[in-house]
Coordinates of C-alpha atoms and ligand atoms in Angstrom, one line a residue:
M119 CA 15.2 -3.6 16.9
A120 CA 14.4 -6.5 19.5
N121 CA 11.4 -7.7 17.8
K122 CA 13.0 -7.8 14.3
L123 CA 15.5 -10.4 16.3
W124 CA 13.0 -12.3 18.5
Y125 CA 11.0 -12.9 14.8
S126 CA 14.3 -14.2 13.3
R127 CA 15.0 -16.3 16.5
A128 CA 11.5 -17.6 16.2
I129 CA 12.1 -18.6 12.4
A130 CA 15.4 -19.9 12.7
A131 CA 14.0 -22.4 15.4
V132 CA 11.2 -23.4 13.1
A133 CA 13.3 -25.1 9.9
T134 CA 10.3 -27.5 9.3
G135 CA 8.4 -24.9 8.6
A136 CA 5.7 -25.0 11.6
L137 CA 5.7 -21.3 11.8
A138 CA 2.3 -20.7 12.6
V139 CA 2.1 -23.5 15.3
T140 CA 5.5 -21.7 16.7
L141 CA 4.4 -18.2 16.8
A142 CA 1.4 -19.4 18.4
A143 CA 3.2 -20.8 21.3
C144 CA 6.2 -18.0 21.5
G145 CA 3.4 -15.2 21.3
G146 CA 0.5 -16.9 23.4
E147 CA -2.0 -15.0 21.6
G148 CA -4.4 -15.8 18.8
A149 CA -2.3 -17.3 16.2
G150 CA -5.6 -18.3 14.2
G151 CA -6.0 -20.7 16.6
G152 CA -2.6 -22.2 16.0
S153 CA -3.7 -25.2 13.2
G154 CA -1.0 -24.3 11.1
A155 CA -3.6 -24.3 8.4
G156 CA -2.2 -23.8 5.1
D157 CA 1.6 -24.7 5.8
D158 CA 2.1 -26.0 2.9
A159 CA -0.5 -24.0 1.1
G160 CA 1.2 -22.6 -2.0
A161 CA 4.3 -22.6 0.1
E162 CA 5.8 -24.9 -2.8
E163 CA 5.1 -23.1 -5.2
G164 CA 6.8 -20.0 -3.8
G165 CA 4.3 -17.7 -5.2
L166 CA 4.7 -13.6 -4.8
V167 CA 2.9 -11.5 -2.0
G168 CA 2.8 -7.9 -1.9
V169 CA 3.0 -6.2 1.6
A170 CA 1.8 -2.4 1.0
M171 CA 3.0 -0.3 4.3
P172 CA 2.0 3.3 4.7
T173 CA 5.2 4.9 5.8
E174 CA 8.7 4.5 7.5
T175 CA 8.1 7.5 9.7
S176 CA 6.4 5.5 12.1
E177 CA 8.5 2.4 13.9
R178 CA 5.7 0.5 13.8
W179 CA 5.0 0.2 10.3
I180 CA 8.8 -0.8 10.0
A181 CA 8.2 -3.8 12.6
D182 CA 5.2 -4.7 10.7
G183 CA 6.6 -4.8 7.5
A184 CA 9.6 -6.4 8.8
A185 CA 7.6 -9.2 10.7
V186 CA 5.0 -9.9 7.6
E187 CA 7.9 -10.2 5.4
E188 CA 10.1 -12.5 7.2
G189 CA 7.1 -14.5 8.1
L190 CA 5.7 -15.1 4.4
E191 CA 9.5 -16.0 3.9
A192 CA 9.5 -18.2 6.3
A193 CA 6.5 -19.9 4.8
G194 CA 7.8 -20.1 1.3
Y195 CA 6.6 -17.0 -0.2
E196 CA 8.5 -14.5 -2.3
V197 CA 7.4 -10.8 -1.2
D198 CA 7.4 -7.7 -2.2
L199 CA 7.5 -5.1 0.8
Q200 CA 6.8 -1.4 -0.3
F201 CA 6.6 1.8 2.3
A202 CA 4.7 4.9 0.1
G203 CA 5.9 7.6 2.5
D204 CA 2.4 8.5 3.3
D205 CA 1.8 9.3 0.0
I206 CA -1.6 8.0 -1.6
P207 CA -0.5 8.1 -5.2
T208 CA 2.9 6.4 -4.3
Q209 CA 0.8 3.4 -2.4
Q210 CA -1.7 3.2 -5.3
Q211 CA 1.1 3.1 -7.7
Q212 CA 3.2 0.4 -5.6
I213 CA -0.1 -1.8 -5.5
D214 CA -0.2 -1.6 -9.3
A215 CA 3.3 -2.6 -9.5
M216 CA 2.6 -5.7 -7.6
I217 CA -0.4 -6.9 -9.5
N218 CA 1.4 -6.4 -12.6
A219 CA 4.2 -8.8 -11.5
G220 CA 1.8 -11.3 -10.7
A221 CA 1.6 -10.9 -6.8
E222 CA -0.9 -13.9 -5.9
A223 CA -2.1 -12.3 -2.7
L224 CA -1.9 -8.5 -1.2
I225 CA -1.7 -7.4 2.4
I226 CA -2.4 -3.7 2.8
A227 CA -2.2 -1.5 5.5
A228 CA -3.5 1.6 3.5
I229 CA -2.8 5.3 4.0
D230 CA -6.3 6.6 3.3
G231 CA -8.7 3.6 3.6
T232 CA -11.2 5.4 0.9
T233 CA -8.8 5.1 -2.0
L234 CA -8.0 2.2 -3.2
T235 CA -11.0 1.2 -4.7
G236 CA -9.4 0.5 -8.3
Q237 CA -6.7 -1.2 -7.1
L238 CA -9.0 -3.7 -5.4
E239 CA -11.2 -3.8 -8.3
A240 CA -8.0 -4.8 -10.6
A241 CA -6.7 -7.6 -8.1
A242 CA -10.7 -8.9 -7.8
A243 CA -10.1 -9.6 -11.8
Q244 CA -7.4 -11.5 -11.3
D245 CA -8.8 -13.5 -8.1
I246 CA -5.8 -12.0 -5.9
P247 CA -7.4 -12.4 -2.4
V248 CA -6.6 -9.3 -0.5
I249 CA -6.3 -8.8 3.2
S250 CA -6.6 -5.3 4.7
Y251 CA -3.8 -5.1 7.4
D252 CA -4.5 -3.0 10.7
R253 CA -6.8 -0.2 8.8
L254 CA -9.8 -1.3 7.0
I255 CA -10.2 -0.3 3.2
R256 CA -13.5 1.4 2.7
D257 CA -15.8 1.4 0.1
S258 CA -14.7 -1.9 -2.1
E259 CA -16.5 -5.3 -2.0
D260 CA -12.7 -6.6 -2.8
V261 CA -11.4 -6.9 0.7
D262 CA -11.4 -10.5 1.6
F263 CA -10.1 -10.3 5.2
Y264 CA -9.2 -7.9 8.3
V265 CA -6.6 -8.4 10.5
S266 CA -6.2 -5.9 13.5
F267 CA -6.6 -5.2 17.2
D268 CA -9.8 -4.5 19.0
N269 CA -9.8 -0.6 18.1
F270 CA -12.7 0.1 20.1
Q271 CA -11.3 -1.3 23.0
V272 CA -7.8 0.9 22.3
G273 CA -10.2 3.9 23.0
V274 CA -11.5 3.0 25.7
A275 CA -8.2 1.8 27.3
Q276 CA -6.8 5.1 26.6
A277 CA -9.7 6.5 28.2
N278 CA -9.6 4.6 31.2
A279 CA -5.4 5.2 31.1
L280 CA -6.5 8.9 31.6
L281 CA -8.7 8.4 34.3
N282 CA -6.3 6.4 35.9
G283 CA -3.6 9.0 35.8
L284 CA -6.4 11.7 37.1
G285 CA -6.7 9.2 40.1
L286 CA -10.3 8.6 39.1
V287 CA -10.2 4.6 38.6
D288 CA -7.9 2.1 39.0
E289 CA -6.0 0.1 36.3
E290 CA -9.3 -1.8 35.7
G291 CA -11.2 1.1 34.8
E292 CA -13.2 0.7 38.2
P293 CA -13.6 3.9 39.9
V294 CA -11.9 4.3 42.9
E295 CA -13.2 5.3 46.5
D296 CA -12.1 8.7 47.4
A297 CA -11.5 9.7 44.0
P298 CA -10.7 13.6 43.6
E299 CA -13.9 15.5 42.5
G300 CA -12.4 17.3 40.1
P301 CA -12.9 19.1 37.6
F302 CA -10.1 18.1 35.8
N303 CA -8.9 20.4 32.5
V304 CA -8.3 17.7 29.3
E305 CA -7.7 18.3 25.6
L306 CA -8.5 15.6 23.2
F307 CA -6.7 14.2 20.2
A308 CA -8.1 12.3 17.6
G309 CA -6.0 10.6 14.8
S310 CA -6.2 11.2 10.7
L311 CA -9.8 11.2 9.7
D312 CA -9.2 9.2 6.4
D313 CA -8.1 6.0 8.7
N314 CA -11.1 4.1 9.9
N315 CA -9.3 3.3 13.0
A316 CA -8.8 6.8 13.9
H317 CA -13.2 7.0 14.4
F318 CA -12.9 3.5 16.4
F319 CA -10.7 4.6 18.8
W320 CA -12.2 7.9 19.2
D321 CA -15.8 6.3 19.5
G322 CA -14.4 3.9 22.2
A323 CA -12.3 6.4 24.2
M324 CA -15.9 8.9 24.2
S325 CA -17.7 6.2 25.8
V326 CA -15.6 6.3 28.7
L327 CA -15.4 10.3 28.5
E328 CA -18.2 11.9 27.7
P329 CA -20.3 10.9 31.1
L330 CA -17.6 12.5 32.9
I331 CA -17.7 15.6 30.9
D332 CA -21.4 15.7 30.8
D333 CA -21.1 15.6 34.6
G334 CA -18.7 18.1 35.2
T335 CA -15.6 15.9 36.3
L336 CA -14.0 16.6 33.0
V337 CA -13.8 20.3 31.8
V338 CA -12.7 20.7 28.1
P339 CA -11.4 24.5 28.1
S340 CA -10.9 24.7 24.4
E341 CA -14.6 23.2 24.1
Q342 CA -13.2 21.0 21.3
T343 CA -14.7 17.8 21.6
D344 CA -15.8 16.8 17.9
I345 CA -13.8 14.2 16.3
D346 CA -13.4 16.6 13.5
Q347 CA -11.9 19.6 15.7
A348 CA -9.9 16.9 17.8
A349 CA -8.4 15.1 14.3
T350 CA -4.8 15.2 13.3
Q351 CA -3.8 14.7 9.7
R352 CA -2.1 12.0 8.6
W353 CA -1.2 11.1 12.3
L354 CA 1.6 13.8 12.3
Q355 CA 3.7 15.0 15.0
E356 CA 4.0 18.1 14.0
N357 CA 0.5 18.9 13.4
A358 CA -0.8 17.8 16.9
Q359 CA 2.5 20.0 18.6
S360 CA 1.0 22.9 16.6
R361 CA -2.7 22.3 17.8
M362 CA -1.3 21.6 21.4
E363 CA 0.5 25.1 20.5
D364 CA -2.4 26.9 19.6
L365 CA -4.7 25.6 22.5
L366 CA -2.3 26.5 25.1
T367 CA -2.0 30.0 23.9
A368 CA -6.1 30.5 23.1
H369 CA -7.5 28.5 26.1
Y370 CA -4.9 28.6 28.7
D371 CA -4.3 32.0 30.8
G372 CA -1.2 32.1 33.8
N373 CA -3.7 30.1 36.2
E374 CA -5.0 27.6 34.1
Q375 CA -3.5 24.2 33.8
V376 CA -3.6 21.4 31.4
D377 CA -4.3 18.1 34.0
G378 CA -4.6 15.7 31.1
V379 CA -4.6 15.1 27.1
L380 CA -6.2 12.0 25.5
S381 CA -3.7 11.2 23.0
P382 CA -4.1 8.3 20.3
Y383 CA -1.0 7.7 19.3
D384 CA 2.8 7.9 20.8
G385 CA 3.8 10.2 17.8
L386 CA 1.3 12.7 18.6
S387 CA 1.9 12.4 22.3
R388 CA 5.5 13.5 21.8
G389 CA 4.1 16.3 19.6
I390 CA 2.1 17.3 22.6
I391 CA 4.8 17.3 25.1
E392 CA 7.1 19.2 23.3
A393 CA 4.1 22.1 22.9
L394 CA 3.6 21.6 26.9
R395 CA 7.6 22.1 27.4
S396 CA 7.8 24.7 25.2
A397 CA 4.7 26.4 27.3
G398 CA 6.8 26.2 30.3
Y399 CA 5.6 22.9 31.6
E400 CA 8.6 20.6 34.0
D401 CA 8.9 17.0 32.9
D402 CA 7.9 16.1 36.5
A403 CA 4.9 17.8 36.1
M404 CA 3.3 17.1 32.9
P405 CA -0.3 16.5 32.5
V406 CA -1.5 12.8 32.1
I407 CA -1.0 12.0 28.8
T408 CA -2.0 8.4 27.0
G409 CA -0.7 6.9 23.7
Q410 CA -0.4 4.0 21.6
D411 CA 2.1 1.7 20.1
A412 CA 4.8 1.5 22.4
E413 CA 7.5 3.4 20.4
I414 CA 11.0 3.1 21.9
A415 CA 11.0 6.9 22.3
S416 CA 7.7 6.9 24.5
V417 CA 8.6 4.1 25.9
K418 CA 11.4 6.0 27.7
L419 CA 9.4 9.0 28.4
I420 CA 7.0 6.7 29.9
A421 CA 10.3 5.1 32.3
D422 CA 10.9 8.9 32.7
G423 CA 8.0 9.8 34.4
V424 CA 6.9 12.5 31.4
Q425 CA 4.4 10.3 29.5
D426 CA 1.6 8.4 31.6
S427 CA 0.8 5.5 29.4
T428 CA 0.7 3.6 26.1
I429 CA -1.1 1.2 24.7
F430 CA 0.8 -2.1 23.4
K431 CA -0.2 -3.9 20.3
D432 CA 2.3 -6.7 19.5
T433 CA 2.6 -6.6 15.5
R434 CA 4.2 -9.8 15.9
L435 CA 1.2 -11.8 16.7
L436 CA -0.5 -9.1 13.7
A437 CA 1.8 -10.1 11.4
D438 CA 1.6 -14.1 12.2
Q439 CA -2.6 -13.4 11.7
A440 CA -2.0 -12.0 8.4
V441 CA 0.4 -14.6 7.3
T442 CA -2.0 -17.3 8.5
A443 CA -4.7 -15.4 6.7
A444 CA -2.9 -15.2 3.5
E445 CA -1.8 -18.8 3.4
A446 CA -5.7 -19.7 3.7
L447 CA -6.8 -17.8 1.1
L448 CA -4.2 -19.4 -1.2
A449 CA -5.5 -22.2 -0.1
G450 CA -8.9 -21.4 -1.3
E451 CA -10.1 -21.6 2.2
E452 CA -11.4 -18.5 4.5
P453 CA -9.6 -17.7 7.3
E454 CA -10.6 -18.0 10.7
A455 CA -12.2 -14.8 12.0
N456 CA -13.5 -13.9 15.5
N457 CA -15.6 -10.8 14.7
T458 CA -18.2 -10.7 11.6
T459 CA -20.2 -8.0 12.7
D460 CA -18.1 -4.8 13.7
Y461 CA -15.9 -3.6 10.6
D462 CA -18.5 -2.6 7.8
N463 CA -16.4 -0.8 5.0
G464 CA -19.4 0.9 3.7
L465 CA -20.3 -1.9 0.9
K466 CA -19.7 -5.1 3.3
V467 CA -19.0 -6.3 6.8
V468 CA -15.5 -7.5 6.4
P469 CA -14.5 -10.9 8.5
S470 CA -12.0 -9.8 10.8
Y471 CA -9.5 -11.5 13.4
L472 CA -8.9 -8.9 16.4
L473 CA -6.2 -9.2 18.5
P474 CA -6.1 -7.9 22.5
V475 CA -4.4 -4.9 23.2
V476 CA -2.3 -4.2 26.7
T477 CA -2.3 -0.6 28.4
V478 CA 1.6 -0.2 29.4
Y479 CA 2.3 2.0 32.3
A480 CA 5.9 2.4 34.2
D481 CA 5.3 -0.4 36.4
N482 CA 4.4 -2.8 33.6
I483 CA 7.3 -2.2 31.3
E484 CA 9.5 -5.0 32.0
S485 CA 6.6 -7.5 32.2
E486 CA 5.0 -6.9 29.1
L487 CA 7.7 -5.0 26.6
V488 CA 10.9 -6.5 28.1
D489 CA 10.0 -9.8 29.2
S490 CA 8.2 -10.7 26.0
G491 CA 11.3 -9.7 23.8
Y492 CA 9.7 -6.6 22.1
W493 CA 12.1 -4.2 23.5
T494 CA 15.2 -5.1 25.2
A495 CA 16.2 -3.4 29.1
E496 CA 18.9 -1.3 26.7
E497 CA 16.7 0.1 24.1
V498 CA 14.3 1.4 27.2
E499 CA 17.2 3.2 28.7
S500 CA 18.3 4.8 25.8
G501 CA 15.0 5.5 23.7
V502 CA 16.3 4.6 20.8
A503 CA 15.9 1.0 18.8
D504 CA 18.7 -1.2 17.8
T505 CA 18.7 -1.5 14.4
E506 CA 21.3 -4.3 14.1
Ligands
BGC626 C1 -2.6 2.0 13.8 C2 -2.2 2.9 15.1 C3 -0.7 4.0 14.3 C4 -1.7 4.6 13.8 C5 -0.8 5.6 13.5 C6 -3.8 3.5 13.4 O1 -4.3 3.1 11.8 O2 -4.0 1.5 14.2 O3 -1.5 1.8 15.7 O4 -0.6 4.3 15.9 O5 -2.5 4.5 12.4 O6 0.1 5.1 12.5

């Protein structure tokens, strides 16, 4: 995978250990100010850091896990990296085991953001700092820091990409002159309700789409406009595919066409595309379909004109933020936050560092994904990650 290689190259280039500074220079964006704070803190002790990731069924989490592990190791830590196969008890046991093994810090991307209270209590009792990685851990006082992307903005960007594909706004989300009047038939998908992010994505998207549903520019033939109706349990492709099949059967007769689908994640988009193909939609006449994560199979679908867009979240930068935050916490310092208001987990507002996101269409795959080394041109061409 290109990003893994990129990371290895970056690390090889920094034998001196000025990791944060170099990553900031390579990645461009927000590496905690690139201060290198805590570069030496804890490193000489080589303490153990536990890294808990949700699943390996989505390539973004594999890339996240690898990047966090490499960043921590380069900073002198030992790493226990675990994936939980999207099984909540497994993730709980993995975190228990990390604590028992003497982890000095935990970096956790939760499967279900509400199920780790017991683990976090145990961590707090031993003064083990906890960083919530990309998905906010809810209902616990014991979350020290949150690193993620601007999740509301992800939803706004997805909705704008949908409208852009329908010819209603430009790539900046500004209304275009002589836009078609519509109405356009759209269907809406949300993520897994136990993932805090799913709500931010939905709220961001609906802040853009709702006025257009209200004024009749967009029509949702299924009338499923609540997040509970649109949700996709566990973010699974097959769940999105079967819901799309049901929607097509129940609400689209021979004359009705789907013009657009709001999809919050590339895996779901691929399930939606499969359902549409089975219903007779040709690849060159698909509705406008959005996505998220720039997964390689979907980047190829975008290059081929089947899927319209995805939201690129550079997991290398997120991993770097997590490493920087862990170093700060282990040095007894507060990590640098750029948001201290929006991420209330039910018991506290968790200080956060949010990274920006980029909308990728066919015309900027090369500039955003290939030139930055996230995917190689060969990977985009084949649609398969090079795992060497
Ligand atoms: C992440 C998304 C991802 C989704 C499914 C969310 O929490 O923020 O990037 O697409 O989970 O894995």
